[in-house]
PDB file of C-alpha atoms in Angstrom:
ATOM      1  CA  MET A   1       0.000   0.000   0.000  1.00 71.00           C
ATOM      2  CA  ALA A   2       1.320   3.438  -0.972  1.00 76.00           C
ATOM      3  CA  LYS A   3       2.226   5.882   1.726  1.00 85.00           C
ATOM      4  CA  GLN A   4      -0.190   8.799   2.070  1.00 89.00           C
ATOM      5  CA  PRO A   5       1.470  12.213   1.526  1.00 85.00           C
ATOM      6  CA  THR A   6       1.696  14.492   4.516  1.00 90.00           C
ATOM      7  CA  TYR A   7      -0.096  17.792   4.709  1.00 88.00           C
ATOM      8  CA  GLU A   8       3.246  19.587   4.236  1.00 91.00           C
ATOM      9  CA  GLU A   9       4.037  17.500   1.134  1.00 89.00           C
ATOM     10  CA  LEU A  10       0.622  18.271  -0.344  1.00 89.00           C
ATOM     11  CA  GLU A  11       1.063  21.933   0.452  1.00 91.00           C
ATOM     12  CA  GLN A  12       4.509  21.891  -1.229  1.00 93.00           C
ATOM     13  CA  ARG A  13       3.067  20.204  -4.340  1.00 92.00           C
ATOM     14  CA  VAL A  14       0.249  22.787  -4.537  1.00 92.00           C
ATOM     15  CA  ARG A  15       2.866  25.597  -4.422  1.00 93.00           C
ATOM     16  CA  GLU A  16       4.853  23.875  -7.183  1.00 94.00           C
ATOM     17  CA  LEU A  17       1.739  23.566  -9.349  1.00 92.00           C
ATOM     18  CA  GLU A  18       0.840  27.208  -8.718  1.00 93.00           C
ATOM     19  CA  ASN A  19       4.375  28.241  -9.742  1.00 93.00           C
ATOM     20  CA  GLU A  20       4.169  26.112 -12.909  1.00 94.00           C
ATOM     21  CA  ALA A  21       0.814  27.672 -13.783  1.00 92.00           C
ATOM     22  CA  LEU A  22       2.217  31.162 -13.196  1.00 93.00           C
ATOM     23  CA  GLU A  23       5.260  30.419 -15.389  1.00 94.00           C
ATOM     24  CA  ARG A  24       3.022  29.013 -18.132  1.00 93.00           C
ATOM     25  CA  LYS A  25       0.848  32.130 -17.953  1.00 93.00           C
ATOM     26  CA  ARG A  26       3.937  34.367 -18.237  1.00 92.00           C
ATOM     27  CA  ALA A  27       5.222  32.364 -21.220  1.00 90.00           C
ATOM     28  CA  GLU A  28       1.838  32.593 -22.964  1.00 92.00           C
ATOM     29  CA  GLU A  29       1.731  36.355 -22.394  1.00 91.00           C
ATOM     30  CA  ALA A  30       5.286  36.731 -23.734  1.00 87.00           C
ATOM     31  CA  LEU A  31       4.291  34.710 -26.813  1.00 86.00           C
ATOM     32  CA  ARG A  32       1.219  36.918 -27.394  1.00 88.00           C
ATOM     33  CA  GLU A  33       3.379  40.050 -27.112  1.00 88.00           C
ATOM     34  CA  SER A  34       5.945  38.595 -29.493  1.00 80.00           C
ATOM     35  CA  GLU A  35       3.194  37.757 -32.011  1.00 80.00           C
ATOM     36  CA  LYS A  36       1.856  41.339 -31.758  1.00 82.00           C
ATOM     37  CA  ARG A  37       5.318  42.764 -32.498  1.00 79.00           C
ATOM     38  CA  LEU A  38       5.827  40.398 -35.423  1.00 73.00           C
ATOM     39  CA  LYS A  39       2.407  41.300 -36.848  1.00 73.00           C
ATOM     40  CA  ALA A  40       3.212  45.021 -36.528  1.00 73.00           C
ATOM     41  CA  ILE A  41       6.514  44.526 -38.374  1.00 72.00           C
ATOM     42  CA  LEU A  42       4.908  42.434 -41.121  1.00 69.00           C
ATOM     43  CA  ASP A  43       2.079  44.929 -41.635  1.00 69.00           C
ATOM     44  CA  ALA A  44       4.437  47.942 -41.642  1.00 69.00           C
ATOM     45  CA  THR A  45       6.204  46.957 -44.843  1.00 73.00           C
ATOM     46  CA  THR A  46       5.042  47.845 -48.331  1.00 73.00           C
ATOM     47  CA  GLU A  47       6.058  44.398 -49.589  1.00 85.00           C
ATOM     48  CA  THR A  48       3.788  41.390 -49.749  1.00 88.00           C
ATOM     49  CA  MET A  49       4.920  38.791 -47.202  1.00 92.00           C
ATOM     50  CA  LEU A  50       3.664  35.189 -46.991  1.00 92.00           C
ATOM     51  CA  LEU A  51       4.569  31.914 -45.329  1.00 94.00           C
ATOM     52  CA  LEU A  52       3.513  28.908 -47.395  1.00 96.00           C
ATOM     53  CA  ASP A  53       3.796  25.152 -47.018  1.00 96.00           C
ATOM     54  CA  ARG A  54       4.570  22.760 -49.882  1.00 95.00           C
ATOM     55  CA  GLU A  55       0.891  22.694 -50.945  1.00 95.00           C
ATOM     56  CA  GLY A  56       0.665  26.493 -51.040  1.00 96.00           C
ATOM     57  CA  MET A  57      -1.317  26.699 -47.789  1.00 97.00           C
ATOM     58  CA  VAL A  58      -0.969  30.177 -46.249  1.00 96.00           C
ATOM     59  CA  TYR A  59       0.295  30.073 -42.658  1.00 93.00           C
ATOM     60  CA  ALA A  60       0.988  33.793 -42.327  1.00 91.00           C
ATOM     61  CA  ALA A  61       0.282  36.844 -44.451  1.00 92.00           C
ATOM     62  CA  ASN A  62       0.664  40.539 -43.893  1.00 92.00           C
ATOM     63  CA  GLN A  63      -2.050  43.099 -44.560  1.00 90.00           C
ATOM     64  CA  ARG A  64      -0.503  43.999 -47.920  1.00 90.00           C
ATOM     65  CA  VAL A  65      -1.250  40.467 -49.195  1.00 90.00           C
ATOM     66  CA  CYS A  66      -4.882  40.836 -48.216  1.00 91.00           C
ATOM     67  CA  ASP A  67      -5.124  44.279 -49.802  1.00 90.00           C
ATOM     68  CA  ARG A  68      -3.682  43.022 -53.095  1.00 87.00           C
ATOM     69  CA  LEU A  69      -5.956  39.981 -53.099  1.00 90.00           C
ATOM     70  CA  GLY A  70      -9.005  42.003 -52.061  1.00 92.00           C
ATOM     71  CA  ALA A  71      -9.611  39.645 -49.133  1.00 94.00           C
ATOM     72  CA  LYS A  72      -9.617  39.645 -45.339  1.00 93.00           C
ATOM     73  CA  LYS A  73      -6.900  37.839 -43.400  1.00 90.00           C
ATOM     74  CA  GLU A  74      -9.311  35.162 -42.227  1.00 92.00           C
ATOM     75  CA  GLU A  75     -10.144  34.526 -45.893  1.00 95.00           C
ATOM     76  CA  VAL A  76      -6.454  34.060 -46.757  1.00 95.00           C
ATOM     77  CA  ILE A  77      -4.898  32.261 -43.762  1.00 94.00           C
ATOM     78  CA  GLY A  78      -5.412  28.514 -44.057  1.00 95.00           C
ATOM     79  CA  LYS A  79      -6.287  28.705 -47.764  1.00 97.00           C
ATOM     80  CA  ARG A  80      -4.191  27.714 -50.778  1.00 97.00           C
ATOM     81  CA  ILE A  81      -2.602  30.828 -52.281  1.00 96.00           C
ATOM     82  CA  TYR A  82      -2.987  29.359 -55.772  1.00 95.00           C
ATOM     83  CA  ASP A  83      -6.788  29.553 -55.477  1.00 95.00           C
ATOM     84  CA  PHE A  84      -6.576  33.363 -55.556  1.00 93.00           C
ATOM     85  CA  PHE A  85      -4.998  33.505 -59.026  1.00 90.00           C
ATOM     86  CA  PRO A  86      -5.884  32.535 -62.584  1.00 89.00           C
ATOM     87  CA  PRO A  87      -4.573  29.031 -63.422  1.00 93.00           C
ATOM     88  CA  ASN A  88      -1.658  30.264 -65.572  1.00 89.00           C
ATOM     89  CA  VAL A  89      -0.398  32.618 -62.827  1.00 87.00           C
ATOM     90  CA  ALA A  90      -0.917  29.996 -60.125  1.00 92.00           C
ATOM     91  CA  GLU A  91       1.001  27.362 -62.110  1.00 94.00           C
ATOM     92  CA  ARG A  92       3.904  29.735 -62.796  1.00 91.00           C
ATOM     93  CA  ARG A  93       4.222  30.601 -59.114  1.00 91.00           C
ATOM     94  CA  LYS A  94       3.800  27.010 -57.979  1.00 95.00           C
ATOM     95  CA  LYS A  95       6.685  25.992 -60.241  1.00 95.00           C
ATOM     96  CA  LYS A  96       8.992  28.631 -58.732  1.00 95.00           C
ATOM     97  CA  TYR A  97       7.974  27.830 -55.142  1.00 96.00           C
ATOM     98  CA  SER A  98       8.509  24.102 -55.814  1.00 96.00           C
ATOM     99  CA  GLU A  99      12.000  24.912 -57.030  1.00 96.00           C
ATOM    100  CA  VAL A 100      12.824  26.344 -53.603  1.00 97.00           C
ATOM    101  CA  PHE A 101      11.310  23.325 -51.821  1.00 97.00           C
ATOM    102  CA  ASN A 102      13.307  20.943 -54.025  1.00 96.00           C
ATOM    103  CA  THR A 103      16.675  22.731 -54.054  1.00 96.00           C
ATOM    104  CA  GLY A 104      16.625  24.492 -50.700  1.00 96.00           C
ATOM    105  CA  LYS A 105      17.946  27.603 -52.444  1.00 97.00           C
ATOM    106  CA  PRO A 106      16.246  31.010 -52.697  1.00 97.00           C
ATOM    107  CA  VAL A 107      14.727  32.099 -56.001  1.00 96.00           C
ATOM    108  CA  THR A 108      13.965  35.587 -57.305  1.00 95.00           C
ATOM    109  CA  PHE A 109      11.756  36.090 -60.348  1.00 92.00           C
ATOM    110  CA  GLU A 110       9.554  38.637 -62.061  1.00 89.00           C
ATOM    111  CA  ASP A 111       5.860  37.882 -62.198  1.00 83.00           C
ATOM    112  CA  ILE A 112       3.372  39.785 -64.351  1.00 80.00           C
ATOM    113  CA  ARG A 113      -0.320  39.696 -63.481  1.00 73.00           C
ATOM    114  CA  GLU A 114      -3.172  41.914 -64.695  1.00 74.00           C
ATOM    115  CA  GLY A 115      -0.770  44.517 -66.083  1.00 79.00           C
ATOM    116  CA  MET A 116       1.210  44.651 -62.848  1.00 79.00           C
ATOM    117  CA  THR A 117       4.823  43.558 -62.441  1.00 84.00           C
ATOM    118  CA  PHE A 118       5.965  41.958 -59.211  1.00 84.00           C
ATOM    119  CA  GLU A 119       9.476  41.008 -58.209  1.00 90.00           C
ATOM    120  CA  GLN A 120       9.185  37.929 -56.028  1.00 91.00           C
ATOM    121  CA  SER A 121      11.851  36.587 -53.721  1.00 94.00           C
ATOM    122  CA  VAL A 122      11.228  33.155 -52.240  1.00 96.00           C
ATOM    123  CA  TYR A 123      13.329  31.810 -49.347  1.00 96.00           C
ATOM    124  CA  PRO A 124      13.412  28.319 -47.834  1.00 97.00           C
ATOM    125  CA  ILE A 125      12.552  27.690 -44.181  1.00 96.00           C
ATOM    126  CA  SER A 126      14.061  24.432 -42.974  1.00 95.00           C
ATOM    127  CA  ASP A 127      13.484  22.181 -39.980  1.00 94.00           C
ATOM    128  CA  ASP A 128      16.194  20.726 -37.712  1.00 93.00           C
ATOM    129  CA  ALA A 129      16.830  17.942 -40.271  1.00 93.00           C
ATOM    130  CA  ASN A 130      17.501  20.636 -42.908  1.00 91.00           C
ATOM    131  CA  GLN A 131      14.352  19.728 -44.855  1.00 94.00           C
ATOM    132  CA  VAL A 132      12.485  22.676 -46.402  1.00 96.00           C
ATOM    133  CA  ILE A 133       9.107  22.765 -44.670  1.00 96.00           C
ATOM    134  CA  MET A 134       7.918  26.239 -45.717  1.00 95.00           C
ATOM    135  CA  VAL A 135       8.840  29.128 -47.939  1.00 97.00           C
ATOM    136  CA  ALA A 136       8.809  32.825 -47.144  1.00 95.00           C
ATOM    137  CA  VAL A 137       7.574  34.843 -50.115  1.00 95.00           C
ATOM    138  CA  PHE A 138       8.266  38.546 -50.511  1.00 93.00           C
ATOM    139  CA  ALA A 139       6.733  40.379 -53.482  1.00 90.00           C
ATOM    140  CA  ASN A 140       7.380  43.971 -54.408  1.00 88.00           C
ATOM    141  CA  ASP A 141       5.230  45.850 -56.945  1.00 86.00           C
ATOM    142  CA  LYS A 142       7.596  47.103 -59.653  1.00 79.00           C
ATOM    143  CA  THR A 143       4.862  48.294 -62.039  1.00 70.00           C
ATOM    144  CA  GLU A 144       5.588  52.034 -61.772  1.00 69.00           C
ATOM    145  CA  ARG A 145       9.327  51.504 -62.149  1.00 67.00           C
ATOM    146  CA  LYS A 146       8.777  49.330 -65.232  1.00 66.00           C
ATOM    147  CA  GLN A 147       6.448  51.929 -66.757  1.00 63.00           C
ATOM    148  CA  ALA A 148       8.982  54.704 -66.068  1.00 64.00           C
ATOM    149  CA  GLU A 149      11.768  52.627 -67.654  1.00 66.00           C
ATOM    150  CA  GLU A 150       9.638  52.035 -70.749  1.00 71.00           C
ATOM    151  CA  ALA A 151       8.738  55.747 -71.020  1.00 63.00           C
ATOM    152  CA  LEU A 152      12.429  56.659 -70.728  1.00 67.00           C
ATOM    153  CA  ARG A 153      13.366  54.099 -73.386  1.00 74.00           C
ATOM    154  CA  GLU A 154      10.715  55.507 -75.759  1.00 71.00           C
ATOM    155  CA  SER A 155      11.855  59.071 -75.086  1.00 66.00           C
ATOM    156  CA  GLU A 156      15.492  58.175 -75.774  1.00 72.00           C
ATOM    157  CA  GLU A 157      14.455  56.417 -78.981  1.00 76.00           C
ATOM    158  CA  LYS A 158      12.526  59.484 -80.195  1.00 72.00           C
ATOM    159  CA  TYR A 159      15.435  61.783 -79.319  1.00 70.00           C
ATOM    160  CA  ARG A 160      17.928  59.498 -81.081  1.00 70.00           C
ATOM    161  CA  SER A 161      15.691  59.326 -84.146  1.00 71.00           C
ATOM    162  CA  LEU A 162      15.383  63.127 -84.211  1.00 66.00           C
ATOM    163  CA  VAL A 163      19.137  63.611 -83.904  1.00 67.00           C
ATOM    164  CA  GLU A 164      19.938  61.019 -86.558  1.00 72.00           C
ATOM    165  CA  SER A 165      17.400  62.412 -89.045  1.00 71.00           C
ATOM    166  CA  THR A 166      18.456  66.052 -88.855  1.00 70.00           C
ATOM    167  CA  GLN A 167      20.678  67.439 -91.607  1.00 66.00           C
ATOM    168  CA  ASP A 168      22.092  70.229 -89.502  1.00 63.00           C
ATOM    169  CA  SER A 169      24.858  69.904 -86.965  1.00 60.00           C
ATOM    170  CA  ILE A 170      23.722  69.864 -83.392  1.00 57.00           C
ATOM    171  CA  TYR A 171      25.803  71.512 -80.734  1.00 55.00           C
TER     172      TYR A 171
END
C-alpha cells in the first residue's frame, strides 16, 4: 500500500503547481506580445509577405497580401494561395515555389499579373533535419518603375531618331 502524503508534502506540491501555472501564464503572455510585435513589423512593410507550405497553404500573411488579393486575413490564412490567381499565374508561381522546396535555395523572379509587375523573392525555411518545410515569399510591386523605364526608353528612342534624321549639326 502506498504511503499517504503528509499535509506539508501536499502543500509543497500545490505551491509547485501554482508556480508552474504562473510560469506558463507568463510564457503565454510573452508569446502573445511577441506575435503582436511580429504582426506590426509584417504589416508595416510595403512588400507582400507570406509563409507557405509545400501545398501552397498560407500560414501567415501581412495586410498587404490581403489588400492586393481584395480579401480579409481570415479569408487568406489557411487557404491555398494558388486559389486566388488565374490558373496560368498559379502554375507559374507554384513551379517557382517548388524549385525552392526541391533545391533548398532562394529564387527571385519577375511575375506579371493583370498589367502589374511583381518582383518575387522566395526563401526556404528548414526544420532541424535541414528539410524545407515552408517558404517565405516577398513580393514587391515594380509596375511604376517598369512603366517609367519604358517611357524613358521611348523618349530616348525618339530623341535618337530626331538627332539622326536632322541634316544640320547639333551643338
